[in-house]
PDB file of C-alpha atoms in Angstrom:
ATOM      1  CA  UNK A   1       0.123   0.135   0.082  1.00  0.00           C
ATOM      2  CA  UNK A   2       0.778   3.522  -0.800  1.00  0.00           C
ATOM      3  CA  UNK A   3       2.653   5.556   2.418  1.00  0.00           C
ATOM      4  CA  UNK A   4       0.897   8.675   0.826  1.00  0.00           C
ATOM      5  CA  UNK A   5      -2.822   7.964  -0.452  1.00  0.00           C
ATOM      6  CA  UNK A   6      -4.962  10.610  -2.488  1.00  0.00           C
ATOM      7  CA  UNK A   7      -8.306  10.622  -3.130  1.00  0.00           C
ATOM      8  CA  UNK A   8      -9.902  10.943  -5.710  1.00  0.00           C
ATOM      9  CA  UNK A   9      -7.465  10.559  -8.182  1.00  0.00           C
ATOM     10  CA  UNK A  10      -9.143  11.976 -11.272  1.00  0.00           C
ATOM     11  CA  UNK A  11     -12.183  14.927 -10.453  1.00  0.00           C
ATOM     12  CA  UNK A  12     -14.400  16.176 -12.917  1.00  0.00           C
ATOM     13  CA  UNK A  13     -16.630  19.236 -11.192  1.00  0.00           C
ATOM     14  CA  UNK A  14     -18.354  22.406 -12.524  1.00  0.00           C
ATOM     15  CA  UNK A  15     -17.487  26.087 -11.651  1.00  0.00           C
ATOM     16  CA  UNK A  16     -19.061  26.966  -8.343  1.00  0.00           C
ATOM     17  CA  UNK A  17     -18.621  23.681  -6.679  1.00  0.00           C
ATOM     18  CA  UNK A  18     -16.892  23.128  -3.499  1.00  0.00           C
ATOM     19  CA  UNK A  19     -14.791  20.023  -3.700  1.00  0.00           C
ATOM     20  CA  UNK A  20     -12.488  18.400  -1.352  1.00  0.00           C
ATOM     21  CA  UNK A  21      -9.664  16.208  -1.819  1.00  0.00           C
ATOM     22  CA  UNK A  22      -7.936  14.317   0.239  1.00  0.00           C
ATOM     23  CA  UNK A  23      -4.495  12.844   2.053  1.00  0.00           C
ATOM     24  CA  UNK A  24      -3.808  10.399   4.187  1.00  0.00           C
ATOM     25  CA  UNK A  25       0.005   9.082   5.132  1.00  0.00           C
ATOM     26  CA  UNK A  26       1.727   5.784   7.708  1.00  0.00           C
ATOM     27  CA  UNK A  27       4.793   7.741   7.358  1.00  0.00           C
ATOM     28  CA  UNK A  28       4.156   8.791  11.124  1.00  0.00           C
ATOM     29  CA  UNK A  29       5.444  12.375   9.285  1.00  0.00           C
ATOM     30  CA  UNK A  30       4.710  14.983  11.418  1.00  0.00           C
ATOM     31  CA  UNK A  31       4.522  17.803   8.249  1.00  0.00           C
ATOM     32  CA  UNK A  32       2.201  17.857   5.131  1.00  0.00           C
ATOM     33  CA  UNK A  33       1.621  19.604   2.235  1.00  0.00           C
ATOM     34  CA  UNK A  34      -0.762  20.601  -0.392  1.00  0.00           C
ATOM     35  CA  UNK A  35       1.015  21.610  -3.960  1.00  0.00           C
ATOM     36  CA  UNK A  36      -0.501  22.165  -7.747  1.00  0.00           C
ATOM     37  CA  UNK A  37       1.581  21.328 -10.387  1.00  0.00           C
ATOM     38  CA  UNK A  38       1.156  23.395 -14.183  1.00  0.00           C
ATOM     39  CA  UNK A  39       2.543  22.429 -17.071  1.00  0.00           C
ATOM     40  CA  UNK A  40       5.654  24.625 -17.209  1.00  0.00           C
ATOM     41  CA  UNK A  41       4.745  25.780 -14.060  1.00  0.00           C
ATOM     42  CA  UNK A  42       6.426  23.217 -11.395  1.00  0.00           C
ATOM     43  CA  UNK A  43       5.516  22.783  -8.471  1.00  0.00           C
ATOM     44  CA  UNK A  44       3.621  25.490  -6.388  1.00  0.00           C
ATOM     45  CA  UNK A  45       3.001  25.633  -3.041  1.00  0.00           C
ATOM     46  CA  UNK A  46      -0.649  26.283  -1.765  1.00  0.00           C
ATOM     47  CA  UNK A  47      -0.719  25.335   2.533  1.00  0.00           C
ATOM     48  CA  UNK A  48       1.237  23.175   4.518  1.00  0.00           C
ATOM     49  CA  UNK A  49       1.136  22.409   8.053  1.00  0.00           C
ATOM     50  CA  UNK A  50       3.935  21.339  10.565  1.00  0.00           C
ATOM     51  CA  UNK A  51       1.542  19.216  13.113  1.00  0.00           C
ATOM     52  CA  UNK A  52      -1.962  19.189  14.201  1.00  0.00           C
ATOM     53  CA  UNK A  53      -2.327  22.607  15.508  1.00  0.00           C
ATOM     54  CA  UNK A  54       0.108  24.545  12.576  1.00  0.00           C
ATOM     55  CA  UNK A  55      -1.444  25.758   8.974  1.00  0.00           C
ATOM     56  CA  UNK A  56       0.735  27.872   6.993  1.00  0.00           C
ATOM     57  CA  UNK A  57      -0.262  29.466   4.237  1.00  0.00           C
ATOM     58  CA  UNK A  58       2.347  28.686   0.142  1.00  0.00           C
ATOM     59  CA  UNK A  59       2.722  30.289  -2.504  1.00  0.00           C
ATOM     60  CA  UNK A  60      -0.908  30.472  -3.687  1.00  0.00           C
ATOM     61  CA  UNK A  61      -3.473  30.041  -0.992  1.00  0.00           C
ATOM     62  CA  UNK A  62      -5.819  32.138  -2.486  1.00  0.00           C
ATOM     63  CA  UNK A  63      -9.329  29.957  -3.761  1.00  0.00           C
ATOM     64  CA  UNK A  64      -8.396  27.412  -1.199  1.00  0.00           C
ATOM     65  CA  UNK A  65      -8.314  25.986   1.715  1.00  0.00           C
ATOM     66  CA  UNK A  66      -7.156  22.869   4.382  1.00  0.00           C
ATOM     67  CA  UNK A  67      -8.099  20.879   7.467  1.00  0.00           C
ATOM     68  CA  UNK A  68      -5.555  18.830   9.120  1.00  0.00           C
ATOM     69  CA  UNK A  69      -7.976  16.095  10.859  1.00  0.00           C
ATOM     70  CA  UNK A  70      -5.144  14.337  12.856  1.00  0.00           C
ATOM     71  CA  UNK A  71      -1.221  14.068  12.134  1.00  0.00           C
ATOM     72  CA  UNK A  72      -2.020  11.567   9.146  1.00  0.00           C
ATOM     73  CA  UNK A  73      -4.409  13.523   7.042  1.00  0.00           C
ATOM     74  CA  UNK A  74      -4.507  16.368   5.541  1.00  0.00           C
ATOM     75  CA  UNK A  75      -7.763  17.931   3.129  1.00  0.00           C
ATOM     76  CA  UNK A  76      -7.496  20.140   0.581  1.00  0.00           C
ATOM     77  CA  UNK A  77     -11.149  21.980  -0.016  1.00  0.00           C
ATOM     78  CA  UNK A  78     -11.754  24.264  -3.095  1.00  0.00           C
ATOM     79  CA  UNK A  79     -14.586  26.513  -1.648  1.00  0.00           C
ATOM     80  CA  UNK A  80     -15.748  27.426  -5.073  1.00  0.00           C
ATOM     81  CA  UNK A  81     -14.192  25.829  -7.951  1.00  0.00           C
ATOM     82  CA  UNK A  82     -13.237  27.992 -11.033  1.00  0.00           C
ATOM     83  CA  UNK A  83     -12.133  26.697 -14.370  1.00  0.00           C
ATOM     84  CA  UNK A  84      -8.445  27.875 -13.186  1.00  0.00           C
ATOM     85  CA  UNK A  85      -7.992  25.667 -10.694  1.00  0.00           C
ATOM     86  CA  UNK A  86      -7.873  22.840 -13.371  1.00  0.00           C
ATOM     87  CA  UNK A  87      -4.194  21.063 -12.546  1.00  0.00           C
ATOM     88  CA  UNK A  88      -2.981  18.377 -10.884  1.00  0.00           C
ATOM     89  CA  UNK A  89      -2.256  18.390  -7.004  1.00  0.00           C
ATOM     90  CA  UNK A  90      -0.254  16.728  -5.300  1.00  0.00           C
ATOM     91  CA  UNK A  91      -0.024  16.033  -1.422  1.00  0.00           C
ATOM     92  CA  UNK A  92       3.422  15.013   0.157  1.00  0.00           C
ATOM     93  CA  UNK A  93       4.322  14.545   3.779  1.00  0.00           C
ATOM     94  CA  UNK A  94       8.013  15.169   5.020  1.00  0.00           C
ATOM     95  CA  UNK A  95       9.870  13.855   9.236  1.00  0.00           C
ATOM     96  CA  UNK A  96      11.372  17.471   9.526  1.00  0.00           C
ATOM     97  CA  UNK A  97      15.074  18.567   9.705  1.00  0.00           C
ATOM     98  CA  UNK A  98      17.467  18.001   9.175  1.00  0.00           C
ATOM     99  CA  UNK A  99      16.764  17.224   5.694  1.00  0.00           C
ATOM    100  CA  UNK A 100      13.220  17.589   4.356  1.00  0.00           C
ATOM    101  CA  UNK A 101      12.882  15.321   1.745  1.00  0.00           C
ATOM    102  CA  UNK A 102       9.622  15.150   0.823  1.00  0.00           C
ATOM    103  CA  UNK A 103       7.317  11.630  -0.038  1.00  0.00           C
ATOM    104  CA  UNK A 104       4.709  13.019  -2.616  1.00  0.00           C
ATOM    105  CA  UNK A 105       1.068  11.039  -3.259  1.00  0.00           C
ATOM    106  CA  UNK A 106       0.065   9.440  -6.829  1.00  0.00           C
ATOM    107  CA  UNK A 107      -1.897  12.637  -7.195  1.00  0.00           C
ATOM    108  CA  UNK A 108      -5.009  13.714  -7.958  1.00  0.00           C
ATOM    109  CA  UNK A 109      -6.082  15.748 -11.465  1.00  0.00           C
ATOM    110  CA  UNK A 110      -9.275  18.109 -11.121  1.00  0.00           C
ATOM    111  CA  UNK A 111     -10.507  19.874 -14.310  1.00  0.00           C
ATOM    112  CA  UNK A 112     -13.169  22.142 -13.429  1.00  0.00           C
ATOM    113  CA  UNK A 113     -14.898  22.860 -16.636  1.00  0.00           C
TER     114      UNK A 113
ATOM    115  CA  UNK B   1      -0.420  10.791 -19.480  1.00  0.00           C
ATOM    116  CA  UNK B   2      -0.591  14.123 -18.134  1.00  0.00           C
ATOM    117  CA  UNK B   3       1.349  16.705 -19.360  1.00  0.00           C
ATOM    118  CA  UNK B   4       3.863  17.644 -16.708  1.00  0.00           C
ATOM    119  CA  UNK B   5       6.508  17.536 -19.447  1.00  0.00           C
ATOM    120  CA  UNK B   6       4.928  20.409 -21.833  1.00  0.00           C
ATOM    121  CA  UNK B   7       7.044  23.437 -22.733  1.00  0.00           C
ATOM    122  CA  UNK B   8      10.281  21.319 -20.242  1.00  0.00           C
ATOM    123  CA  UNK B   9      13.936  21.145 -21.948  1.00  0.00           C
ATOM    124  CA  UNK B  10      13.891  17.579 -22.895  1.00  0.00           C
ATOM    125  CA  UNK B  11      16.775  15.799 -23.393  1.00  0.00           C
ATOM    126  CA  UNK B  12      16.874  12.566 -25.617  1.00  0.00           C
ATOM    127  CA  UNK B  13      19.446   9.910 -25.262  1.00  0.00           C
ATOM    128  CA  UNK B  14      19.830   6.428 -26.445  1.00  0.00           C
ATOM    129  CA  UNK B  15      18.807   3.342 -24.243  1.00  0.00           C
ATOM    130  CA  UNK B  16      22.341   2.319 -23.092  1.00  0.00           C
ATOM    131  CA  UNK B  17      23.991   5.606 -23.223  1.00  0.00           C
ATOM    132  CA  UNK B  18      24.612   7.231 -20.277  1.00  0.00           C
ATOM    133  CA  UNK B  19      22.198  10.606 -19.246  1.00  0.00           C
ATOM    134  CA  UNK B  20      23.375  13.810 -17.838  1.00  0.00           C
ATOM    135  CA  UNK B  21      20.633  16.064 -16.439  1.00  0.00           C
ATOM    136  CA  UNK B  22      21.800  19.669 -14.762  1.00  0.00           C
ATOM    137  CA  UNK B  23      19.868  21.762 -12.702  1.00  0.00           C
ATOM    138  CA  UNK B  24      21.356  25.939 -11.427  1.00  0.00           C
ATOM    139  CA  UNK B  25      19.854  26.366  -8.037  1.00  0.00           C
ATOM    140  CA  UNK B  26      19.840  30.278  -6.531  1.00  0.00           C
ATOM    141  CA  UNK B  27      20.651  29.610  -2.902  1.00  0.00           C
ATOM    142  CA  UNK B  28      24.336  29.645  -2.268  1.00  0.00           C
ATOM    143  CA  UNK B  29      23.835  29.597   1.465  1.00  0.00           C
ATOM    144  CA  UNK B  30      21.234  25.769   0.652  1.00  0.00           C
ATOM    145  CA  UNK B  31      22.633  23.224   2.497  1.00  0.00           C
ATOM    146  CA  UNK B  32      21.579  20.386   0.351  1.00  0.00           C
ATOM    147  CA  UNK B  33      19.641  19.410  -2.669  1.00  0.00           C
ATOM    148  CA  UNK B  34      17.385  16.157  -3.703  1.00  0.00           C
ATOM    149  CA  UNK B  35      16.753  14.834  -7.100  1.00  0.00           C
ATOM    150  CA  UNK B  36      12.672  13.617  -7.583  1.00  0.00           C
ATOM    151  CA  UNK B  37      11.796  11.601 -10.507  1.00  0.00           C
ATOM    152  CA  UNK B  38       8.395  12.179 -12.218  1.00  0.00           C
ATOM    153  CA  UNK B  39       6.776   9.417 -14.133  1.00  0.00           C
ATOM    154  CA  UNK B  40       3.546  10.041 -16.354  1.00  0.00           C
ATOM    155  CA  UNK B  41       0.718   9.939 -13.972  1.00  0.00           C
ATOM    156  CA  UNK B  42       2.581   9.263 -10.647  1.00  0.00           C
ATOM    157  CA  UNK B  43       3.781  11.661  -8.281  1.00  0.00           C
ATOM    158  CA  UNK B  44       7.293  13.022  -7.994  1.00  0.00           C
ATOM    159  CA  UNK B  45      10.146  10.531  -6.560  1.00  0.00           C
ATOM    160  CA  UNK B  46      13.146  10.666  -4.677  1.00  0.00           C
ATOM    161  CA  UNK B  47      15.935   9.192  -6.431  1.00  0.00           C
ATOM    162  CA  UNK B  48      19.178  10.554  -4.229  1.00  0.00           C
ATOM    163  CA  UNK B  49      19.727  13.806  -2.356  1.00  0.00           C
ATOM    164  CA  UNK B  50      23.378  15.359  -1.266  1.00  0.00           C
ATOM    165  CA  UNK B  51      24.639  17.732   1.219  1.00  0.00           C
ATOM    166  CA  UNK B  52      26.230  20.723   0.279  1.00  0.00           C
ATOM    167  CA  UNK B  53      30.018  19.939   2.439  1.00  0.00           C
ATOM    168  CA  UNK B  54      29.604  17.053  -0.982  1.00  0.00           C
ATOM    169  CA  UNK B  55      30.275  17.441  -4.023  1.00  0.00           C
ATOM    170  CA  UNK B  56      29.787  13.888  -5.458  1.00  0.00           C
ATOM    171  CA  UNK B  57      27.158  11.120  -4.208  1.00  0.00           C
ATOM    172  CA  UNK B  58      26.537   7.979  -5.452  1.00  0.00           C
ATOM    173  CA  UNK B  59      23.641   6.133  -5.803  1.00  0.00           C
ATOM    174  CA  UNK B  60      22.586   2.535  -7.897  1.00  0.00           C
ATOM    175  CA  UNK B  61      23.334   3.182 -11.518  1.00  0.00           C
ATOM    176  CA  UNK B  62      22.527   7.790 -10.078  1.00  0.00           C
ATOM    177  CA  UNK B  63      25.233   9.961  -9.300  1.00  0.00           C
ATOM    178  CA  UNK B  64      25.267  13.598  -8.530  1.00  0.00           C
ATOM    179  CA  UNK B  65      27.595  16.819  -8.680  1.00  0.00           C
ATOM    180  CA  UNK B  66      27.735  19.270  -7.352  1.00  0.00           C
ATOM    181  CA  UNK B  67      29.329  22.087  -7.804  1.00  0.00           C
ATOM    182  CA  UNK B  68      28.716  25.047  -5.097  1.00  0.00           C
ATOM    183  CA  UNK B  69      31.364  28.311  -7.059  1.00  0.00           C
ATOM    184  CA  UNK B  70      28.641  27.980 -10.035  1.00  0.00           C
ATOM    185  CA  UNK B  71      25.638  27.351  -8.059  1.00  0.00           C
ATOM    186  CA  UNK B  72      24.916  23.998  -9.914  1.00  0.00           C
ATOM    187  CA  UNK B  73      23.815  20.707  -9.515  1.00  0.00           C
ATOM    188  CA  UNK B  74      23.862  17.041 -11.973  1.00  0.00           C
ATOM    189  CA  UNK B  75      22.521  14.003 -11.749  1.00  0.00           C
ATOM    190  CA  UNK B  76      23.641  11.359 -13.882  1.00  0.00           C
ATOM    191  CA  UNK B  77      22.206   7.862 -14.885  1.00  0.00           C
ATOM    192  CA  UNK B  78      24.517   5.043 -15.939  1.00  0.00           C
ATOM    193  CA  UNK B  79      23.672   2.874 -18.654  1.00  0.00           C
ATOM    194  CA  UNK B  80      20.234   4.643 -18.996  1.00  0.00           C
ATOM    195  CA  UNK B  81      17.107   2.151 -19.662  1.00  0.00           C
ATOM    196  CA  UNK B  82      13.115   2.667 -21.675  1.00  0.00           C
ATOM    197  CA  UNK B  83      11.900   3.082 -17.442  1.00  0.00           C
ATOM    198  CA  UNK B  84      14.259   5.907 -16.862  1.00  0.00           C
ATOM    199  CA  UNK B  85      12.067   8.252 -19.187  1.00  0.00           C
ATOM    200  CA  UNK B  86      10.053  10.916 -16.745  1.00  0.00           C
ATOM    201  CA  UNK B  87      10.814  14.628 -15.624  1.00  0.00           C
ATOM    202  CA  UNK B  88      13.564  14.462 -13.705  1.00  0.00           C
ATOM    203  CA  UNK B  89      13.656  17.690 -11.111  1.00  0.00           C
ATOM    204  CA  UNK B  90      16.189  19.252  -8.142  1.00  0.00           C
ATOM    205  CA  UNK B  91      14.855  21.181  -5.086  1.00  0.00           C
ATOM    206  CA  UNK B  92      16.584  23.049  -2.737  1.00  0.00           C
ATOM    207  CA  UNK B  93      15.214  24.219   1.030  1.00  0.00           C
ATOM    208  CA  UNK B  94      13.604  27.442   1.206  1.00  0.00           C
ATOM    209  CA  UNK B  95      14.237  29.833   4.171  1.00  0.00           C
ATOM    210  CA  UNK B  96      14.711  28.570   8.283  1.00  0.00           C
ATOM    211  CA  UNK B  97      11.484  26.422   8.074  1.00  0.00           C
ATOM    212  CA  UNK B  98      12.858  24.028   5.236  1.00  0.00           C
ATOM    213  CA  UNK B  99      10.340  24.029   2.991  1.00  0.00           C
ATOM    214  CA  UNK B 100      11.600  22.789  -0.263  1.00  0.00           C
ATOM    215  CA  UNK B 101      11.658  25.378  -3.779  1.00  0.00           C
ATOM    216  CA  UNK B 102      11.509  22.454  -6.901  1.00  0.00           C
ATOM    217  CA  UNK B 103      13.244  23.650 -10.444  1.00  0.00           C
ATOM    218  CA  UNK B 104      10.883  23.001 -13.077  1.00  0.00           C
ATOM    219  CA  UNK B 105      12.407  19.699 -14.526  1.00  0.00           C
ATOM    220  CA  UNK B 106      13.880  18.113 -17.733  1.00  0.00           C
ATOM    221  CA  UNK B 107      12.087  15.562 -19.591  1.00  0.00           C
ATOM    222  CA  UNK B 108      14.278  12.706 -20.020  1.00  0.00           C
ATOM    223  CA  UNK B 109      13.789  10.225 -23.183  1.00  0.00           C
ATOM    224  CA  UNK B 110      14.124   6.669 -23.310  1.00  0.00           C
ATOM    225  CA  UNK B 111      15.154   5.481 -26.882  1.00  0.00           C
ATOM    226  CA  UNK B 112      15.139   1.805 -27.652  1.00  0.00           C
TER     227      UNK B 112
END
C-alpha cells in the first residue's frame, strides 16, 4: 500500500462547486503539504502544516483552504471551484530537519468545467 | 498521461547511453539538494540527495555532482533504460523552515 494516499485520483467538477481532496499518510510524519502542478510551472505550494495545530499559507493559497484532521490526514478544499484551478494536485509529507525530504502521493487530476 | 512535460527542456538519449541532467540553483546558502523523478501519471519520487559539504554522491546507477562555485547540480544516470523515461527535477530548501523549492524539470526520453 502507498505511504501517501490521495483521493480521489481524478475529479471533474463544475464552476462554483465545493470540492475536497483528501490525503492520508502512514509514514508517521509531522509535516504535510499540498501542491499544484501545471505544465511549465512546476510544483507550487498551496498550504503546509507542521503539526495538527499548525497551518500555513504557501505561495498560492487564494481560493483554497485546508484542514489537518489528524497527524495522518490533511485535506484540501476548493470552496468555489473555478476553471483556472484545473491542475494536478499533490500531497506530500516529510519528517522535518535535518533533511526535509518530501514524499509524494500519486496525485489528483482535477478538471473544473 | 498528464502533460507535466509540456514546455520543459527535453533530453533524448539512446538506451544504454549515459544521461546527464542539469540544474542551476539560486541560494548559495542551501545546505542540501534533492533530485526527484516523476513518471507519467505518478507523483514525484525521491531519487537521491546530497549535502553541500559533498561534491559527489553515488547511488544505484545514479550520481549527483554539486558545484557550489557556479551553483550547479547534475544528475548522471548510467546505462539509461526505458524505465528511466520521466521528468527529473531538483529541489533545494527555502528559508529557515525547510520547505522545498522545486525546479521546473527536464524531460528525459529514452529511445530503444
